mmCIF file with all atom_site columns, C-alpha atoms in Angstrom:
data_model
loop_
_atom_site.group_PDB
_atom_site.id
_atom_site.type_symbol
_atom_site.label_atom_id
_atom_site.label_alt_id
_atom_site.label_comp_id
_atom_site.label_asym_id
_atom_site.label_entity_id
_atom_site.label_seq_id
_atom_site.pdbx_PDB_ins_code
_atom_site.Cartn_x
_atom_site.Cartn_y
_atom_site.Cartn_z
_atom_site.occupancy
_atom_site.B_iso_or_equiv
_atom_site.pdbx_formal_charge
_atom_site.auth_seq_id
_atom_site.auth_comp_id
_atom_site.auth_asym_id
_atom_site.auth_atom_id
_atom_site.pdbx_PDB_model_num
ATOM 1   C CA . MET A 1 1   ? 101.213 101.462 63.907  1.00 47.00 ? 1224 MET A CA 1
ATOM 2   C CA . ARG A 1 2   ? 97.591  100.758 63.945  1.00 52.00 ? 1225 ARG A CA 1
ATOM 3   C CA . TYR A 1 3   ? 96.353  97.234  64.160  1.00 49.00 ? 1226 TYR A CA 1
ATOM 4   C CA . PRO A 1 4   ? 93.123  95.811  62.534  1.00 52.00 ? 1227 PRO A CA 1
ATOM 5   C CA . ASP A 1 5   ? 90.617  95.429  65.195  1.00 54.00 ? 1228 ASP A CA 1
ATOM 6   C CA . LYS A 1 6   ? 90.472  91.824  65.272  1.00 51.00 ? 1229 LYS A CA 1
ATOM 7   C CA . VAL A 1 7   ? 94.339  91.757  65.678  1.00 45.00 ? 1230 VAL A CA 1
ATOM 8   C CA . HIS A 1 8   ? 94.339  94.457  68.350  1.00 51.00 ? 1231 HIS A CA 1
ATOM 9   C CA . LYS A 1 9   ? 91.596  92.519  70.466  1.00 50.00 ? 1232 LYS A CA 1
ATOM 10  C CA . THR A 1 10  ? 93.522  89.210  70.127  1.00 43.00 ? 1233 THR A CA 1
ATOM 11  C CA . MET A 1 11  ? 96.600  90.880  71.457  1.00 46.00 ? 1234 MET A CA 1
ATOM 12  C CA . ILE A 1 12  ? 94.967  92.370  74.312  1.00 49.00 ? 1235 ILE A CA 1
ATOM 13  C CA . PHE A 1 13  ? 93.259  88.908  75.124  1.00 45.00 ? 1236 PHE A CA 1
ATOM 14  C CA . VAL A 1 14  ? 96.642  87.258  74.891  1.00 42.00 ? 1237 VAL A CA 1
ATOM 15  C CA . SER A 1 15  ? 98.395  89.877  77.108  1.00 50.00 ? 1238 SER A CA 1
ATOM 16  C CA . PHE A 1 16  ? 95.432  89.683  79.755  1.00 49.00 ? 1239 PHE A CA 1
ATOM 17  C CA . SER A 1 17  ? 95.675  85.959  79.552  1.00 46.00 ? 1240 SER A CA 1
ATOM 18  C CA . SER A 1 18  ? 99.475  86.131  80.275  1.00 47.00 ? 1241 SER A CA 1
ATOM 19  C CA . ILE A 1 19  ? 99.301  88.163  83.062  1.00 52.00 ? 1242 ILE A CA 1
ATOM 20  C CA . LEU A 1 20  ? 96.705  86.156  84.674  1.00 50.00 ? 1243 LEU A CA 1
ATOM 21  C CA . ALA A 1 21  ? 98.429  83.108  84.010  1.00 48.00 ? 1244 ALA A CA 1
ATOM 22  C CA . VAL A 1 22  ? 101.489 84.474  85.651  1.00 50.00 ? 1245 VAL A CA 1
ATOM 23  C CA . GLY A 1 23  ? 99.506  85.588  88.502  1.00 52.00 ? 1246 GLY A CA 1
ATOM 24  C CA . THR A 1 24  ? 98.190  82.427  89.164  1.00 51.00 ? 1247 THR A CA 1
ATOM 25  C CA . ALA A 1 25  ? 101.486 80.798  88.996  1.00 48.00 ? 1248 ALA A CA 1
ATOM 26  C CA . PHE A 1 26  ? 102.897 82.998  91.511  1.00 48.00 ? 1249 PHE A CA 1
ATOM 27  C CA . ALA A 1 27  ? 100.018 82.890  94.111  1.00 50.00 ? 1250 ALA A CA 1
ATOM 28  C CA . GLU A 1 28  ? 100.160 79.037  93.991  1.00 50.00 ? 1251 GLU A CA 1
ATOM 29  C CA . SER A 1 29  ? 104.000 79.054  94.463  1.00 49.00 ? 1252 SER A CA 1
ATOM 30  C CA . GLU A 1 30  ? 105.640 79.347  97.609  1.00 53.00 ? 1253 GLU A CA 1
ATOM 31  C CA . SER A 1 31  ? 108.233 81.928  96.072  1.00 65.00 ? 1254 SER A CA 1
ATOM 32  C CA . ASP A 1 32  ? 107.570 85.019  98.180  1.00 73.00 ? 1255 ASP A CA 1
ATOM 33  C CA . ALA A 1 33  ? 109.833 87.123  95.888  1.00 78.00 ? 1256 ALA A CA 1
ATOM 34  C CA . ALA A 1 34  ? 108.328 86.301  92.745  1.00 76.00 ? 1257 ALA A CA 1
ATOM 35  C CA . PHE A 1 35  ? 104.835 87.033  94.401  1.00 72.00 ? 1258 PHE A CA 1
ATOM 36  C CA . ALA A 1 36  ? 106.127 90.364  95.772  1.00 78.00 ? 1259 ALA A CA 1
ATOM 37  C CA . ALA A 1 37  ? 107.348 91.210  92.428  1.00 81.00 ? 1260 ALA A CA 1
ATOM 38  C CA . LEU A 1 38  ? 103.980 90.819  90.671  1.00 79.00 ? 1261 LEU A CA 1
ATOM 39  C CA . ASP A 1 39  ? 102.399 92.390  93.686  1.00 80.00 ? 1262 ASP A CA 1
ATOM 40  C CA . ARG A 1 40  ? 104.699 95.585  93.342  1.00 89.00 ? 1263 ARG A CA 1
ATOM 41  C CA . TRP A 1 41  ? 104.058 95.712  89.377  1.00 90.00 ? 1264 TRP A CA 1
ATOM 42  C CA . GLN A 1 42  ? 100.242 95.585  89.560  1.00 93.00 ? 1265 GLN A CA 1
ATOM 43  C CA . THR A 1 43  ? 100.119 97.901  92.441  1.00 94.00 ? 1266 THR A CA 1
ATOM 44  C CA . ASN A 1 44  ? 102.130 100.432 90.990  1.00 95.00 ? 1267 ASN A CA 1
ATOM 45  C CA . ARG A 1 45  ? 100.226 100.246 87.728  1.00 95.00 ? 1268 ARG A CA 1
ATOM 46  C CA . LEU A 1 46  ? 97.001  100.536 89.620  1.00 96.00 ? 1269 LEU A CA 1
ATOM 47  C CA . LEU A 1 47  ? 98.028  103.314 92.135  1.00 97.00 ? 1270 LEU A CA 1
ATOM 48  C CA . HIS A 1 48  ? 100.509 105.449 89.904  1.00 96.00 ? 1271 HIS A CA 1
ATOM 49  C CA . PRO A 1 49  ? 99.466  104.772 86.529  1.00 96.00 ? 1272 PRO A CA 1
ATOM 50  C CA . THR A 1 50  ? 101.788 106.629 83.652  1.00 96.00 ? 1273 THR A CA 1
ATOM 51  C CA . ASN A 1 51  ? 100.357 109.554 81.421  1.00 96.00 ? 1274 ASN A CA 1
ATOM 52  C CA . ASN A 1 52  ? 100.366 106.881 78.496  1.00 96.00 ? 1275 ASN A CA 1
ATOM 53  C CA . GLU A 1 53  ? 98.478  104.465 80.928  1.00 95.00 ? 1276 GLU A CA 1
ATOM 54  C CA . ARG A 1 54  ? 95.793  107.055 81.964  1.00 95.00 ? 1277 ARG A CA 1
ATOM 55  C CA . SER A 1 55  ? 95.437  108.032 78.178  1.00 96.00 ? 1278 SER A CA 1
ATOM 56  C CA . ARG A 1 56  ? 94.788  104.452 77.251  1.00 95.00 ? 1279 ARG A CA 1
ATOM 57  C CA . GLU A 1 57  ? 92.357  104.190 80.049  1.00 95.00 ? 1280 GLU A CA 1
ATOM 58  C CA . ARG A 1 58  ? 90.513  107.346 78.753  1.00 94.00 ? 1281 ARG A CA 1
ATOM 59  C CA . GLY A 1 59  ? 90.439  105.529 75.331  1.00 95.00 ? 1282 GLY A CA 1
ATOM 60  C CA . GLY A 1 60  ? 88.471  102.835 77.195  1.00 94.00 ? 1283 GLY A CA 1
ATOM 61  C CA . HIS A 1 61  ? 90.881  100.263 77.831  1.00 95.00 ? 1284 HIS A CA 1
ATOM 62  C CA . ILE A 1 62  ? 90.459  98.035  80.981  1.00 95.00 ? 1285 ILE A CA 1
ATOM 63  C CA . VAL A 1 63  ? 93.318  96.505  82.969  1.00 94.00 ? 1286 VAL A CA 1
ATOM 64  C CA . ILE A 1 64  ? 92.633  93.303  84.798  1.00 94.00 ? 1287 ILE A CA 1
ATOM 65  C CA . TYR A 1 65  ? 94.403  92.929  88.389  1.00 94.00 ? 1288 TYR A CA 1
ATOM 66  C CA . ASP A 1 66  ? 94.691  89.541  89.757  1.00 91.00 ? 1289 ASP A CA 1
ATOM 67  C CA . ASN A 1 67  ? 95.819  88.701  93.254  1.00 88.00 ? 1290 ASN A CA 1
ATOM 68  C CA . LEU A 1 68  ? 95.980  91.765  94.780  1.00 92.00 ? 1291 LEU A CA 1
ATOM 69  C CA . LYS A 1 69  ? 95.655  92.468  98.564  1.00 92.00 ? 1292 LYS A CA 1
ATOM 70  C CA . ASP A 1 70  ? 92.230  93.590  99.653  1.00 95.00 ? 1293 ASP A CA 1
ATOM 71  C CA . VAL A 1 71  ? 93.887  96.887  101.401 1.00 95.00 ? 1294 VAL A CA 1
ATOM 72  C CA . THR A 1 72  ? 95.297  97.635  97.896  1.00 94.00 ? 1295 THR A CA 1
ATOM 73  C CA . VAL A 1 73  ? 91.966  97.144  96.262  1.00 95.00 ? 1296 VAL A CA 1
ATOM 74  C CA . GLU A 1 74  ? 90.347  99.355  98.875  1.00 95.00 ? 1297 GLU A CA 1
ATOM 75  C CA . GLN A 1 75  ? 92.963  101.929 98.583  1.00 96.00 ? 1298 GLN A CA 1
ATOM 76  C CA . ALA A 1 76  ? 92.531  102.224 94.598  1.00 96.00 ? 1299 ALA A CA 1
ATOM 77  C CA . LEU A 1 77  ? 88.931  102.470 95.083  1.00 95.00 ? 1300 LEU A CA 1
ATOM 78  C CA . ASP A 1 78  ? 89.258  105.210 97.704  1.00 96.00 ? 1301 ASP A CA 1
ATOM 79  C CA . GLU A 1 79  ? 92.135  107.160 95.987  1.00 96.00 ? 1302 GLU A CA 1
ATOM 80  C CA . HIS A 1 80  ? 91.220  106.525 92.105  1.00 95.00 ? 1303 HIS A CA 1
ATOM 81  C CA . PHE A 1 81  ? 87.509  106.542 91.969  1.00 94.00 ? 1304 PHE A CA 1
ATOM 82  C CA . ASP A 1 82  ? 87.519  108.411 88.818  1.00 94.00 ? 1305 ASP A CA 1
ATOM 83  C CA . ARG A 1 83  ? 89.282  105.331 86.975  1.00 95.00 ? 1306 ARG A CA 1
ATOM 84  C CA . ILE A 1 84  ? 86.968  102.713 88.472  1.00 94.00 ? 1307 ILE A CA 1
ATOM 85  C CA . GLU A 1 85  ? 85.434  101.703 85.124  1.00 95.00 ? 1308 GLU A CA 1
ATOM 86  C CA . ASN A 1 86  ? 88.885  100.900 83.763  1.00 95.00 ? 1309 ASN A CA 1
ATOM 87  C CA . MET A 1 87  ? 89.792  98.466  86.566  1.00 95.00 ? 1310 MET A CA 1
ATOM 88  C CA . MET A 1 88  ? 88.659  94.738  87.209  1.00 94.00 ? 1311 MET A CA 1
ATOM 89  C CA . PHE A 1 89  ? 89.873  92.652  90.076  1.00 93.00 ? 1312 PHE A CA 1
ATOM 90  C CA . THR A 1 90  ? 90.035  88.905  90.433  1.00 92.00 ? 1313 THR A CA 1
ATOM 91  C CA . ARG A 1 91  ? 90.861  86.755  93.289  1.00 91.00 ? 1314 ARG A CA 1
ATOM 92  C CA . ILE A 1 92  ? 91.314  89.565  95.830  1.00 94.00 ? 1315 ILE A CA 1
ATOM 93  C CA . LEU A 1 93  ? 93.659  87.977  98.691  1.00 93.00 ? 1316 LEU A CA 1
ATOM 94  C CA . ILE A 1 94  ? 92.523  88.459  102.211 1.00 95.00 ? 1317 ILE A CA 1
ATOM 95  C CA . THR A 1 95  ? 94.436  89.871  104.862 1.00 94.00 ? 1318 THR A CA 1
ATOM 96  C CA . ASP A 1 96  ? 94.591  90.268  108.590 1.00 94.00 ? 1319 ASP A CA 1
ATOM 97  C CA . GLU A 1 97  ? 94.611  93.367  110.543 1.00 93.00 ? 1320 GLU A CA 1
ATOM 98  C CA . ALA A 1 98  ? 98.598  93.652  110.052 1.00 93.00 ? 1321 ALA A CA 1
ATOM 99  C CA . GLY A 1 99  ? 98.167  93.460  105.955 1.00 89.00 ? 1322 GLY A CA 1
ATOM 100 C CA . GLN A 1 100 ? 99.369  89.677  105.855 1.00 91.00 ? 1323 GLN A CA 1
ATOM 101 C CA . VAL A 1 101 ? 97.733  87.462  103.376 1.00 90.00 ? 1324 VAL A CA 1
ATOM 102 C CA . GLN A 1 102 ? 95.621  84.743  105.172 1.00 94.00 ? 1325 GLN A CA 1
ATOM 103 C CA . ARG A 1 103 ? 95.921  81.014  104.241 1.00 95.00 ? 1326 ARG A CA 1
ATOM 104 C CA . ASP A 1 104 ? 93.376  78.275  104.882 1.00 94.00 ? 1327 ASP A CA 1
ATOM 105 C CA . PRO A 1 105 ? 94.530  76.449  108.015 1.00 94.00 ? 1328 PRO A CA 1
ATOM 106 C CA . ALA A 1 106 ? 93.698  73.089  106.609 1.00 95.00 ? 1329 ALA A CA 1
ATOM 107 C CA . SER A 1 107 ? 95.122  73.321  103.063 1.00 95.00 ? 1330 SER A CA 1
ATOM 108 C CA . GLY A 1 108 ? 97.572  76.112  103.279 1.00 92.00 ? 1331 GLY A CA 1
ATOM 109 C CA . ARG A 1 109 ? 96.080  77.675  100.403 1.00 92.00 ? 1332 ARG A CA 1
ATOM 110 C CA . LEU A 1 110 ? 95.898  81.359  100.060 1.00 89.00 ? 1333 LEU A CA 1
ATOM 111 C CA . LEU A 1 111 ? 92.460  82.911  101.157 1.00 93.00 ? 1334 LEU A CA 1
ATOM 112 C CA . MET A 1 112 ? 90.725  84.895  98.476  1.00 92.00 ? 1335 MET A CA 1
ATOM 113 C CA . GLU A 1 113 ? 87.825  86.555  97.310  1.00 90.00 ? 1336 GLU A CA 1
ATOM 114 C CA . ASP A 1 114 ? 86.763  84.806  93.971  1.00 72.00 ? 1337 ASP A CA 1
ATOM 115 C CA . ASP A 1 115 ? 83.707  85.688  92.254  1.00 69.00 ? 1338 ASP A CA 1
ATOM 116 C CA . GLY A 1 116 ? 84.109  83.018  89.526  1.00 64.00 ? 1339 GLY A CA 1
ATOM 117 C CA . CYS A 1 117 ? 85.649  85.159  86.683  1.00 59.00 ? 1340 CYS A CA 1
#
């Protein structure tokens, strides 16, 4: 089914907004299981896209990834450089040498790179 352009753009915006909202809730929660599930989904989408997802990217679709670890982002940029124009990263989590997400000692909040997007 082909949607009119305005409806299609609205659906994409709502989808991305939902993903970002869920990502924010998981990042701020103490639920490691919920956070891990979102991380696995995004990591799989980023590093192992399906043929359909690759086709959509070739058609110009951009995927916004939120709250991924810095090491995952680096891996994607190294291994999937040909797809870089279809990736956007927000609030990249800063990890230590062991790959564990760092927290601010004073507030306990996750440390992340945030460019203000």
